[in-house]
Coordinates of C-alpha atoms in Angstrom, one line a residue:
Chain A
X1 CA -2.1 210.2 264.0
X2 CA -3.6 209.5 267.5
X3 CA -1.5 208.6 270.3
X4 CA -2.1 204.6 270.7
X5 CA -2.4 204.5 266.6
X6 CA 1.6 206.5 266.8
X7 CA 2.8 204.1 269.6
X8 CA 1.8 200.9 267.5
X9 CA 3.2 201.6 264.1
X10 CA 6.4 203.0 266.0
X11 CA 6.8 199.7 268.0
X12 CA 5.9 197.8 264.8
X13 CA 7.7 199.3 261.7
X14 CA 9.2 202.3 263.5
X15 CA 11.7 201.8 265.8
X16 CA 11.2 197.4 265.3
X17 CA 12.9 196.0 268.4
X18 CA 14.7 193.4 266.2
X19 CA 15.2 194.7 263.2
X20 CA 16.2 198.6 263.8
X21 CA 17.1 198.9 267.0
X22 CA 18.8 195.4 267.7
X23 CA 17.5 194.2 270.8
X24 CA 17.1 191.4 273.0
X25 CA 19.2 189.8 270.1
X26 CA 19.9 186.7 273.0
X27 CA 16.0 185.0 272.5
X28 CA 15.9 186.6 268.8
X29 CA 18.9 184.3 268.0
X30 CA 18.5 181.2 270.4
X31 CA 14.8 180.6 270.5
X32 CA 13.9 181.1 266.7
X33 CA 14.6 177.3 265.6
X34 CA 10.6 177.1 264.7
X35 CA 8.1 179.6 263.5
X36 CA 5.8 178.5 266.4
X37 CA 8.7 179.0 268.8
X38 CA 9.2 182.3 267.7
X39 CA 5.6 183.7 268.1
X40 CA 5.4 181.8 271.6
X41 CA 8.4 183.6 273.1
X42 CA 7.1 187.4 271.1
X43 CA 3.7 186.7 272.7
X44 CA 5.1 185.8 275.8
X45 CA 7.1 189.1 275.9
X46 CA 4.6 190.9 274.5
X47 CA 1.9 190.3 277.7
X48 CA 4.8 190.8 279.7
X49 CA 6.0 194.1 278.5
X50 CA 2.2 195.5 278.4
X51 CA 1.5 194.9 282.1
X52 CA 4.9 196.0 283.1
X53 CA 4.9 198.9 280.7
X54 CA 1.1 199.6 282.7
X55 CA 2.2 199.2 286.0
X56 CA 5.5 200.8 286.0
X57 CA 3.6 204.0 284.1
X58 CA 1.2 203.7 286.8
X59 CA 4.0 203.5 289.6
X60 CA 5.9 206.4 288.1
X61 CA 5.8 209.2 290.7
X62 CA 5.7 206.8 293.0
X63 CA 9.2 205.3 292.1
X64 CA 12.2 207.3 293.7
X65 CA 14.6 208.1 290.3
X66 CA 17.9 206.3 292.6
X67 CA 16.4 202.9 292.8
X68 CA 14.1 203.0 289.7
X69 CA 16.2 200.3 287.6
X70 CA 15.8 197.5 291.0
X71 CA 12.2 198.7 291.0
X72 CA 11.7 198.3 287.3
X73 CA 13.1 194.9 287.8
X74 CA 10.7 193.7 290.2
X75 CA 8.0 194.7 288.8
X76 CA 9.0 192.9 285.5
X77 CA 10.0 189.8 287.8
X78 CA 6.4 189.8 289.1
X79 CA 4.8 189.4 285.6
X80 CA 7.1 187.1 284.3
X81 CA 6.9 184.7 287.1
X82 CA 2.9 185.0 286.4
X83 CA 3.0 184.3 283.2
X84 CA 5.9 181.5 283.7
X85 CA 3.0 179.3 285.7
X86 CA 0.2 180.3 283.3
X87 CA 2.3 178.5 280.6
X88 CA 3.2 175.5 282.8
X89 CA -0.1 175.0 283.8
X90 CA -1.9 175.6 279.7
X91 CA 0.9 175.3 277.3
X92 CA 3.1 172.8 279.0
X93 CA 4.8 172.0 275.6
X94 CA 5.7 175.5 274.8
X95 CA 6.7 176.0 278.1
X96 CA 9.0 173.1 277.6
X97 CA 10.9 174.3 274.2
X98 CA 11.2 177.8 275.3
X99 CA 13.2 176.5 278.6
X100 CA 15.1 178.9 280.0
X101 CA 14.3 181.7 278.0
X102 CA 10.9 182.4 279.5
X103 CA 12.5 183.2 283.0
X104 CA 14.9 185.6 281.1
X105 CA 12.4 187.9 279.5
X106 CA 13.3 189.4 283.2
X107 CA 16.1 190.7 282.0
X108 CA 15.4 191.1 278.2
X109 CA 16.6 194.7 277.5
X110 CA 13.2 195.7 275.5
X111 CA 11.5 195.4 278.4
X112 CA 14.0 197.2 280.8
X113 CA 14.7 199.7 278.1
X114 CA 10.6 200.8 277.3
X115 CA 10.3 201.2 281.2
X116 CA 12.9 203.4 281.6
X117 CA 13.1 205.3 278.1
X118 CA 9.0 205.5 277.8
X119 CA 7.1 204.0 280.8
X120 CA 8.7 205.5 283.4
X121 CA 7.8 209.0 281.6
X122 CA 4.5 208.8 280.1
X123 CA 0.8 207.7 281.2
X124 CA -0.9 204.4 281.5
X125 CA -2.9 204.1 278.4
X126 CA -0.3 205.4 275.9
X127 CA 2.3 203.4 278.2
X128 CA 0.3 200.1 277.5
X129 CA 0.1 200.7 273.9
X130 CA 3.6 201.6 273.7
X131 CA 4.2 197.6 274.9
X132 CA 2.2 196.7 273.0
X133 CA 3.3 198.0 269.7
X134 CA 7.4 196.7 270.7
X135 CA 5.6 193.4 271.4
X136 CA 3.8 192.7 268.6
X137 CA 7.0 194.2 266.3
X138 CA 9.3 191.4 268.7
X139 CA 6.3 188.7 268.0
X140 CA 6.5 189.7 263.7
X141 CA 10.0 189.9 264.1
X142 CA 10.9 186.8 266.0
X143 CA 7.6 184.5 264.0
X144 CA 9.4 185.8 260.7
X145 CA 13.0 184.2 261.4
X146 CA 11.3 181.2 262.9
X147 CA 9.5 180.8 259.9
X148 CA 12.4 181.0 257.4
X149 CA 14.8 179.0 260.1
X150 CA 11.6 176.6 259.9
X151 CA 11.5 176.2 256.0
X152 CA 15.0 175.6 255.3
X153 CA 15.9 173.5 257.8
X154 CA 13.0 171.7 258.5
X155 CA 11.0 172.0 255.4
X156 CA 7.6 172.8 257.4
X157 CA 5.9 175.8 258.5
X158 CA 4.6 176.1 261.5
X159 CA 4.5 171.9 261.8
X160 CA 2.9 171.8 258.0
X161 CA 5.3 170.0 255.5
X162 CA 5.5 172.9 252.7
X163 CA 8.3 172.0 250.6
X164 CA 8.2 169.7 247.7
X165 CA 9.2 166.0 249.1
X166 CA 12.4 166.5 246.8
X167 CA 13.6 169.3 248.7
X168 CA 16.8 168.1 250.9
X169 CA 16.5 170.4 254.7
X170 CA 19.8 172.8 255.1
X171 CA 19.8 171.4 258.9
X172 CA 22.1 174.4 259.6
X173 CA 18.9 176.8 259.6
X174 CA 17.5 175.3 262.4
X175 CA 21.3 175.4 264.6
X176 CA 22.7 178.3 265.7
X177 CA 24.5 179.9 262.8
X178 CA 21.3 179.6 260.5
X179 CA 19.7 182.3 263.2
X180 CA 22.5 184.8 262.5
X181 CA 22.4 184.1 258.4
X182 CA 18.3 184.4 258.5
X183 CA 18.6 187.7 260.8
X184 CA 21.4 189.4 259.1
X185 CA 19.4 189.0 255.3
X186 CA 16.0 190.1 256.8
X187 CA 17.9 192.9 258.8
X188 CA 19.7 193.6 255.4
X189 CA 16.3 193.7 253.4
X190 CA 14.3 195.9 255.0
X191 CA 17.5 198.0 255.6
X192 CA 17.3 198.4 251.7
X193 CA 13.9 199.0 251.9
X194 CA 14.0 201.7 254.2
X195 CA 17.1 203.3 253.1
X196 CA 15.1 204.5 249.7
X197 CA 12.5 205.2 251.6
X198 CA 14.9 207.8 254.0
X199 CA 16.3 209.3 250.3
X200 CA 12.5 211.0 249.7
X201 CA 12.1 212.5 253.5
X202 CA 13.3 215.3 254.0
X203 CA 15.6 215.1 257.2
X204 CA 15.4 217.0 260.2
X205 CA 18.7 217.5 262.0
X206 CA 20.6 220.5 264.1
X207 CA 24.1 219.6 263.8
X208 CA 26.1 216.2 262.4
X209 CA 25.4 214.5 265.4
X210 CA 21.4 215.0 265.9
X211 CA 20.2 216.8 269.3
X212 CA 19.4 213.9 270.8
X213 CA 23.3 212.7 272.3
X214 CA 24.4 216.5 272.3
X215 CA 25.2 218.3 275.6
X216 CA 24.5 221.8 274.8
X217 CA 21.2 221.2 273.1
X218 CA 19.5 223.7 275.6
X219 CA 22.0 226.0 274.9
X220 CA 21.6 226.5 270.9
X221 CA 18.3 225.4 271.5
X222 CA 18.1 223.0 269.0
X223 CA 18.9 225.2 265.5
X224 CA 17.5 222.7 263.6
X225 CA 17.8 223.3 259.9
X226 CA 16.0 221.3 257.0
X227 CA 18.3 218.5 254.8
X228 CA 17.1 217.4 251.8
X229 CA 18.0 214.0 251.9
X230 CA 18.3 213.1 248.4
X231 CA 21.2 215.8 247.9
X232 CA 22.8 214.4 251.0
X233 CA 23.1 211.1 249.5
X234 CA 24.3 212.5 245.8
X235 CA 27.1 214.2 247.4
X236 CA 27.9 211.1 249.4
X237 CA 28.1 209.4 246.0
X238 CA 30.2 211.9 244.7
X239 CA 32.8 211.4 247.4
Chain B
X1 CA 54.9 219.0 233.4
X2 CA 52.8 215.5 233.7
X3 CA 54.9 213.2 231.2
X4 CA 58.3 214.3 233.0
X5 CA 57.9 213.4 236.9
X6 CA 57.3 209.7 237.6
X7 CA 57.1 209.5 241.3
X8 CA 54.4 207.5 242.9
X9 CA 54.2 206.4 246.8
X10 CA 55.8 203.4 248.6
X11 CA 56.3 200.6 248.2
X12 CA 58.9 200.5 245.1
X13 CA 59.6 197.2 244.6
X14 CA 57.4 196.1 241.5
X15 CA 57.1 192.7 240.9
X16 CA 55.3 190.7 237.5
X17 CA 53.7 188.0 239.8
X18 CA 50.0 189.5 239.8
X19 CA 46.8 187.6 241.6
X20 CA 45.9 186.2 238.5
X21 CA 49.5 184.3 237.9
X22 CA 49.7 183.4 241.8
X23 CA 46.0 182.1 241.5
X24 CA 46.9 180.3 238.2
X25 CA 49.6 178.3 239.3
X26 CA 47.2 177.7 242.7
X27 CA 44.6 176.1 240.0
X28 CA 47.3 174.1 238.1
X29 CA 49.2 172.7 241.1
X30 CA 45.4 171.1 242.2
X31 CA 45.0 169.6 238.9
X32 CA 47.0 166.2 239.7
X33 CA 45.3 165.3 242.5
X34 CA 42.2 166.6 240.9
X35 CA 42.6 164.4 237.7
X36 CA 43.9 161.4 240.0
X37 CA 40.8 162.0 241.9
X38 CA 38.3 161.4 238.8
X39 CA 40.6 158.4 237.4
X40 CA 39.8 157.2 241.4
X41 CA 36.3 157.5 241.3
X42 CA 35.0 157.9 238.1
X43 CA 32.7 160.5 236.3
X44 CA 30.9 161.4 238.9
X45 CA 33.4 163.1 240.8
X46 CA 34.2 164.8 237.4
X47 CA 30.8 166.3 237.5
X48 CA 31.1 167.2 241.0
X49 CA 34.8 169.3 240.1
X50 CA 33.5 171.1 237.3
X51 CA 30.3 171.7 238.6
X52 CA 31.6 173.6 241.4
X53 CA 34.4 175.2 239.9
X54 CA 32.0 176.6 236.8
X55 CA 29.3 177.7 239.5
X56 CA 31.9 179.5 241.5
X57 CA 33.0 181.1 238.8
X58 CA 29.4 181.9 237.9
X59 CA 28.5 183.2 241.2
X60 CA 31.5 185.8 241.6
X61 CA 30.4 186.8 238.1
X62 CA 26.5 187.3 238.9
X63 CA 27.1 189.1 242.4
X64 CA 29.7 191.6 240.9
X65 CA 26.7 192.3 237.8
X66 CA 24.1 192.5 240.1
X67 CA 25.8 194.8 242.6
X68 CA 27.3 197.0 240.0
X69 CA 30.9 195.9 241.2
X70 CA 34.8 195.6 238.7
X71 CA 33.7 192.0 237.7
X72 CA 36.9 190.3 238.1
X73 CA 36.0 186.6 237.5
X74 CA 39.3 186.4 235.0
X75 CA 41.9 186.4 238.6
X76 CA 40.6 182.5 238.9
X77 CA 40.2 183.3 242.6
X78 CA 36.8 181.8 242.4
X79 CA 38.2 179.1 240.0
X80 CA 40.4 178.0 242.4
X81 CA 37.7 178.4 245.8
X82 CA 35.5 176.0 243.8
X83 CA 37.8 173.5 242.7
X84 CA 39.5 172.9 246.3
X85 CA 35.5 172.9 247.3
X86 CA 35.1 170.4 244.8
X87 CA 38.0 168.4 246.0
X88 CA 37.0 168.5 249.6
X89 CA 33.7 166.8 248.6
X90 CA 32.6 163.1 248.4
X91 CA 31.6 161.9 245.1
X92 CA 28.7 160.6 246.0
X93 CA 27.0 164.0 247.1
X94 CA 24.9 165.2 244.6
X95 CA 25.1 167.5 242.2
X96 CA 23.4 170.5 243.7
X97 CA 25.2 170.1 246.9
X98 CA 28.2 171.7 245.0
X99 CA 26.6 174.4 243.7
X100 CA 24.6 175.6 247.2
X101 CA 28.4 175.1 248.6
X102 CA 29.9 177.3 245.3
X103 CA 27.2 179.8 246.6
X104 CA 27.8 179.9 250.3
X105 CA 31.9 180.0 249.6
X106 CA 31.3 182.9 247.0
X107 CA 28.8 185.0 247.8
X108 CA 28.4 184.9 251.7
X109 CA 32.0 184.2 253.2
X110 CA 33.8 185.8 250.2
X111 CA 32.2 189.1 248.5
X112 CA 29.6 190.1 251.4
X113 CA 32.9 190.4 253.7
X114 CA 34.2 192.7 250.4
X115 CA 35.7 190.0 247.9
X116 CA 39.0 189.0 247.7
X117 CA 41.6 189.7 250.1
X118 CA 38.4 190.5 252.7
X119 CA 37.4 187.3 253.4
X120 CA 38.2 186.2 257.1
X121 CA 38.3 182.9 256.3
X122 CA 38.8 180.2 253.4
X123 CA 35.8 180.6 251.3
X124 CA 36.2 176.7 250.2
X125 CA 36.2 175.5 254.0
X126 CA 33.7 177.6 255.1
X127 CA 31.7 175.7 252.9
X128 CA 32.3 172.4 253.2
X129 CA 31.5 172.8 257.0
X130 CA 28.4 174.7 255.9
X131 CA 27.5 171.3 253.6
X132 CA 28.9 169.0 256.7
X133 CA 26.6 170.5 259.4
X134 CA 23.4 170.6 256.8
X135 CA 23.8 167.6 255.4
X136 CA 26.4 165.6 257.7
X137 CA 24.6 161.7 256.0
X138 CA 25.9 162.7 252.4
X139 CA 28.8 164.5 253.3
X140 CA 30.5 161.5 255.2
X141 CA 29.3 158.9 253.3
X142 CA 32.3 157.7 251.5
X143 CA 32.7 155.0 248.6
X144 CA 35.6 153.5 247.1
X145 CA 35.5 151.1 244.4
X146 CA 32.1 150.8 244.6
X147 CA 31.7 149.6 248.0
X148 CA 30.8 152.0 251.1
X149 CA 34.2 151.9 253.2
X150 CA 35.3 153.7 255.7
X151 CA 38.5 156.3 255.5
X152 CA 41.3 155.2 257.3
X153 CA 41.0 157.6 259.7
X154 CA 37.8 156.5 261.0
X155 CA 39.5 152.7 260.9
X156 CA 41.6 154.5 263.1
X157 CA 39.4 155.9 265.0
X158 CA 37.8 152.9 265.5
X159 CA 40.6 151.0 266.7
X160 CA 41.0 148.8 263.4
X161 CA 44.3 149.9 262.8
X162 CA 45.3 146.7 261.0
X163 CA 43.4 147.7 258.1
X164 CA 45.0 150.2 257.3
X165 CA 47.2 149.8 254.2
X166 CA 50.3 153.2 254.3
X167 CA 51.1 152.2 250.2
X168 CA 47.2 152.8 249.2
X169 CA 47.2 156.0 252.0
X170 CA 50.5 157.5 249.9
X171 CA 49.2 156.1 246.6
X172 CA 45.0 157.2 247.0
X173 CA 43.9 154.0 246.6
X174 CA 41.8 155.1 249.7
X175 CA 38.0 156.0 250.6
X176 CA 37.8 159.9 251.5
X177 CA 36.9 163.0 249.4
X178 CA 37.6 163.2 245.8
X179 CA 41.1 165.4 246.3
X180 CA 42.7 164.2 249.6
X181 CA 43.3 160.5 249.0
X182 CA 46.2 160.7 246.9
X183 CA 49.1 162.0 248.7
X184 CA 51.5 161.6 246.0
X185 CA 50.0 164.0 243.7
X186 CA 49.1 166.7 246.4
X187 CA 52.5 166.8 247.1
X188 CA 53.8 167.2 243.3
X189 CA 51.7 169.4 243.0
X190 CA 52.9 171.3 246.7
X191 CA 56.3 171.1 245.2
X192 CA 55.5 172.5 242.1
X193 CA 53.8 175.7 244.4
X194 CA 57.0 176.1 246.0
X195 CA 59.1 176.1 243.1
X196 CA 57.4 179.0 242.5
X197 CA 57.7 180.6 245.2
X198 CA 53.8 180.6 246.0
X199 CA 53.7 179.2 249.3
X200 CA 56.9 178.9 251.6
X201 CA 57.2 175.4 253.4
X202 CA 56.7 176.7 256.6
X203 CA 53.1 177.2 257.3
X204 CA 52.6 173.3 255.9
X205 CA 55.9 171.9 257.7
X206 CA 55.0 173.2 261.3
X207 CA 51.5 172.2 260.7
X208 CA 52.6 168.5 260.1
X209 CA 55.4 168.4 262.4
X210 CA 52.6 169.8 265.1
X211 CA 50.2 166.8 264.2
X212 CA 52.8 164.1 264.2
X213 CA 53.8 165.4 267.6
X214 CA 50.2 165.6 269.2
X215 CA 49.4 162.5 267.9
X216 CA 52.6 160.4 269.2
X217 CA 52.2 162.0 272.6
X218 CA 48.5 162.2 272.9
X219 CA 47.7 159.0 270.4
X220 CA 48.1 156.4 272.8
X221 CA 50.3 154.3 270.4
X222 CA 53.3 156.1 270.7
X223 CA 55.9 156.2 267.8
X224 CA 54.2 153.5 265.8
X225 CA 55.0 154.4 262.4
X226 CA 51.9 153.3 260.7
X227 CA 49.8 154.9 263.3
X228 CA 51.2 158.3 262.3
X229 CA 51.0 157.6 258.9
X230 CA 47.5 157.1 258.7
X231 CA 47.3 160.6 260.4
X232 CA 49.3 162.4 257.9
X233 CA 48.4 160.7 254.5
X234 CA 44.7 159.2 255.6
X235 CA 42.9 162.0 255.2
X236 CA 42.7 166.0 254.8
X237 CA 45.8 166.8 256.0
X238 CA 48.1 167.1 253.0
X239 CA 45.6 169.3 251.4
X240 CA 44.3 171.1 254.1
X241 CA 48.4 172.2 255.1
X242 CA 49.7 172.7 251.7
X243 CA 46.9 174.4 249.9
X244 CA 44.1 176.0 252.2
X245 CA 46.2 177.0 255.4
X246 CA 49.0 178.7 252.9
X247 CA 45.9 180.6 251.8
X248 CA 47.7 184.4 251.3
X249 CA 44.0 186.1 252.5
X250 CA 43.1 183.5 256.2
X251 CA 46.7 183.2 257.0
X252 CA 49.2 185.5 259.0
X253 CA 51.8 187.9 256.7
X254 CA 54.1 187.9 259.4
X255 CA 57.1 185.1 260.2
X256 CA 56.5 184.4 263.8
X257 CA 52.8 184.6 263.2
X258 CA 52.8 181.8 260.7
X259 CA 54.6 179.5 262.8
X260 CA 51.9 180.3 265.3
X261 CA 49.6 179.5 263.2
X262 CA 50.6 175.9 262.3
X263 CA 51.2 175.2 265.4
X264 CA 47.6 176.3 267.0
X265 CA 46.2 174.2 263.5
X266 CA 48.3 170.9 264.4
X267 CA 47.2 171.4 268.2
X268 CA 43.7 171.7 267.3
X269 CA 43.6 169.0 264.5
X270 CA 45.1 166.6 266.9
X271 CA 42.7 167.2 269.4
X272 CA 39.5 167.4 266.9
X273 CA 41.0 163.7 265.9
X274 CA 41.6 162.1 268.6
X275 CA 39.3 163.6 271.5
X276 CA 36.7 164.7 269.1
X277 CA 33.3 163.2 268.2
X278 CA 34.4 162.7 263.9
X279 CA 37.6 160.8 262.9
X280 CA 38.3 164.1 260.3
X281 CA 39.1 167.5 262.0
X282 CA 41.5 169.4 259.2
X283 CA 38.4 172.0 257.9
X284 CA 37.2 172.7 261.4
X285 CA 40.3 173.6 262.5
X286 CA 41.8 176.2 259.7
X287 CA 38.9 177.9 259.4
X288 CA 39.1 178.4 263.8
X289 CA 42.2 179.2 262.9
X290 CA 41.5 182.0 260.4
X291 CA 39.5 183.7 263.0
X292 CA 42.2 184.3 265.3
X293 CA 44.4 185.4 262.5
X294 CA 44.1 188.9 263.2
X295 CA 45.0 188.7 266.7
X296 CA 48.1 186.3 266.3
X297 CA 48.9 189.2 263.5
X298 CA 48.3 191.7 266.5
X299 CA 51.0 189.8 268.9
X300 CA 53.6 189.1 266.3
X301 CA 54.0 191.9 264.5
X302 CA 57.9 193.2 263.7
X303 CA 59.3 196.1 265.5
X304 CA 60.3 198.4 262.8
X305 CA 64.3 199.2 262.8
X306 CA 65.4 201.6 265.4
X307 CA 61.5 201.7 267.2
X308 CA 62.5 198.8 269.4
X309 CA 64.6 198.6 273.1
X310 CA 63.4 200.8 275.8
X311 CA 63.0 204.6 274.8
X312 CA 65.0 206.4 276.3
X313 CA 63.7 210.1 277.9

């Protein structure tokens, strides 16, 4: 797989902002009350996090490693603030229901945490597509609770009555708890999903622990030996 | 070598009483205010109580099928989660109402926290607040005899203190949910609970005692007997303190900690009533409560003989 192709479906599917590596869980939960809420504030983030993700990439050997993080934040700050008067000035209403949330995306971890863990490492073009990909994964991820918030609390999707006139809204979708019910099943569902999927790949691991965390991975040099995962999990079972 | 050595670990003490006698007698000491309930309003809050019961039960019984799990529908635990759900409902809700609240109390505050004696709080009044935030119209709309009234605690919120019978408040001859309005049977059937030894009288005691204290200081009518009343018999109190604060699973194991307990429930059921925005604050505040069952746990635990006083180097 090409690089841009990698950095997409890793964003999207792979490492899902949302749904795998629960993040920026503070606009996930409070923002999701309507389908079209939901795809506003993932689009918003998403422009966002490909300039930044582009400019700190760009900036990279220019950045001195003690004051990256302030840096990082700046530049972020910059593009929000753009975008912030782009939506007052074209999408007033949007503007209006995402409130406070849109000045936030400054300090939304995705976008902090793709600076420093991919940006701040890598080259512009696979850099942008790298936002990109966790955008459009935060945009899937946040229009999907929306849209479930949306239809059982509100009976409509995206504005459009789609439930039968008989069908009574569970008002508690749209407040806050309903966001942590919606995102725990969907978070639960494609955990199952994946899960069975993990059984038939064979896993790849040095020690318990992975190389990843461990200190003396340049010392063994990663001895990494092959698990089949499928006798993992039997043995598991038999426990 | 088997047959001869009968040794098995801690604790010793056997006792008959099992869940499903302790969750009987729960089921059978509802049944008076239950039955008043339905001679009160009629068949339809007969549907209502068997329709939730029979789709708790249902629902423990599917999710333990479906997910492979000891099916163990036959302790009544889920009996008795739908019926106090059914009594903590109006009759004028519909039908399906009681089973998406059967649903909620079973299957997401009950078995996806690992079943019984997991649960963090009471299954029942986790969903009746679930049913009162979703569908607050239904769930407050209250009939008696026919004709839309309002429960005395809401007269009393509303300052109309005067119409307020204490007879039909001890009697049930009251508007309110189809299980709290009789006080008279709650409590035979309370008495009959600690007969046997199911609950202890200290959990609902401290909780009233709390209430009627809050309420005379706070109430802004002093000790005006009629007042109070309407506080302790008007609405979910006597149920909410004798049947779904004593629950063994959301409330504290240890002495001190229960009296803690009642008291932080009577403080915040006081203040839900008479500062907060709905005349009725019993649910609200047990299932608060419940959460902070594990800490109050934490703080009150007993000092094992001969582990306490300073230790000495």
């Amino acid at each position: 797989m090409n690089k841009p192709v990698e950095r997409l479906y890793n964003g999207i599917v792979k490492e899902n902002p949302v749904f795998v590596m629960m993040l920026g869980m503070c606009p996930t939960l409070a923002v999701t009350s309507s389908a079209i809420n939901g795809a506003g504030m993932g689009l918003t983030t998403t422009v966002v996090l490909t300039l930044s993700n582009m400019m700190i990439a760009a900036l990279r050997k220019l950045i001195p490693n003690r004051v990256r993080i302030p840096a990082f934040i700046v530049v972020v700050a910059t593009f929000v603030t753009l975008v912030q008067m782009l939506l007052q000035a074209y999408i007033p209403s949007l503007n209006k229901s995402l409130g406070i949330y849109i000045p936030l995306i400054v300090v939304n971890c995705i976008i902090l945490g793709r600076a420093e863990a991919y940006a701040s490492k890598n080259k512009v073009i696979p850099s942008m597509f790298d936002g990109l990909g966790m955008g459009l994964g935060f945009t899937i991820a946040l229009t999907l609770i929306g849209l479930f918030r949306e239809i059982l609390g509100n009976g409509t999707a995206f504005n459009v009555t789609v439930m039968p006139k008989v069908y009574e809204p569970i008002t508690i979708f749209v407040l806050a708890p309903g966001a942590f019910f919606v995102l725990a099943f969907l978070v639960a569902i494609q955990n199952k999903i994946r899960n069975r999927k993990a059984v038939n790949v064979k896993l790849v691991t040095s020690c318990d622990a992975g190389c990843a965390g461990c200190a003396s991975a340049g010392i063994c040099g990663g001895h990494e030996k092959q698990i089949d995962g499928e006798a993992v999990l039997k043995e598991q079972k038999q426990e | 070598m088997s047959n001869l050595l009968h040794v098995s670990n801690s604790p010793h003490v056997r006792d008959k009483r099992t869940t499903s006698s302790i969750m009987a007698d729960v089921f059978l000491a509802l049944l008076p205010a239950s039955i008043y309930g339905i001679y009160n309003f009629g068949a339809k809050a007969a549907v209502i109580l068997i329709v939730s019961t029979l789709s708790a039960i249902l629902f423990e019984w599917l999710y333990q099928v479906l997910m492979g799990q000891k099916v163990t529908v036959t302790d009544c635990s889920a009996a008795v989660t739908g019926l106090l759900l059914g009594m903590n409902l109006s009759h004028t809700v519909p039908w399906w109402m009681a089973v998406l609240g059967s649903a909620f109390a079973i299957i997401i505050v009950k078995q996806l926290f690992g079943g019984l004696g997991q649960n963090f709080m009471n299954p029942a009044l986790g969903a009746r607040c679930f049913l009162m935030i979703s569908f607050a119209g239904q769930m407050t709309s209250f009939t008696y005899d026919g004709v839309t009234g309002a429960t005395p605690l809401s007269f009393v919120k509303n300052g109309a203190l005067s119409e307020v019978s204490v007879k039909d408040m001890f009697f049930g001859g009251i508007a309110g949910t189809i299980g709290e309005t009789s006080a008279l049977w709650l409590l035979v059937g309370a008495l009959y609970l600690v007969i046997r030894k199911v609950i202890t009288l200290r959990i609902p005691v401290t909780y009233i005692v709390t209430v009627v204290l809050m309420v005379t200081l706070f109430g802004g009518q002093g000790f005006d007997i009629k007042y109070i009343a309407a506080h302790v018999f008007g609405g979910g109190l006597i149920l909410g303190a004798f049947f779904m604060a004593t629950d063994y699973v959301s409330s504290p194991i240890t002495v001190k900690g229960q009296y803690v307990y009642a008291v932080c429930l009577g403080v915040l059921t006081a203040i839900f009533r008479l500062f907060g925005g709905t005349a009725e604050g019993v649910s609200y505040s047990i299932i608060i409560c419940n959460l902070l069952v594990p800490l109050i746990e934490k703080i009150t635990m007993p000092t094992p003989f001969g582990m306490g006083g300073k230790q000495h180097e």
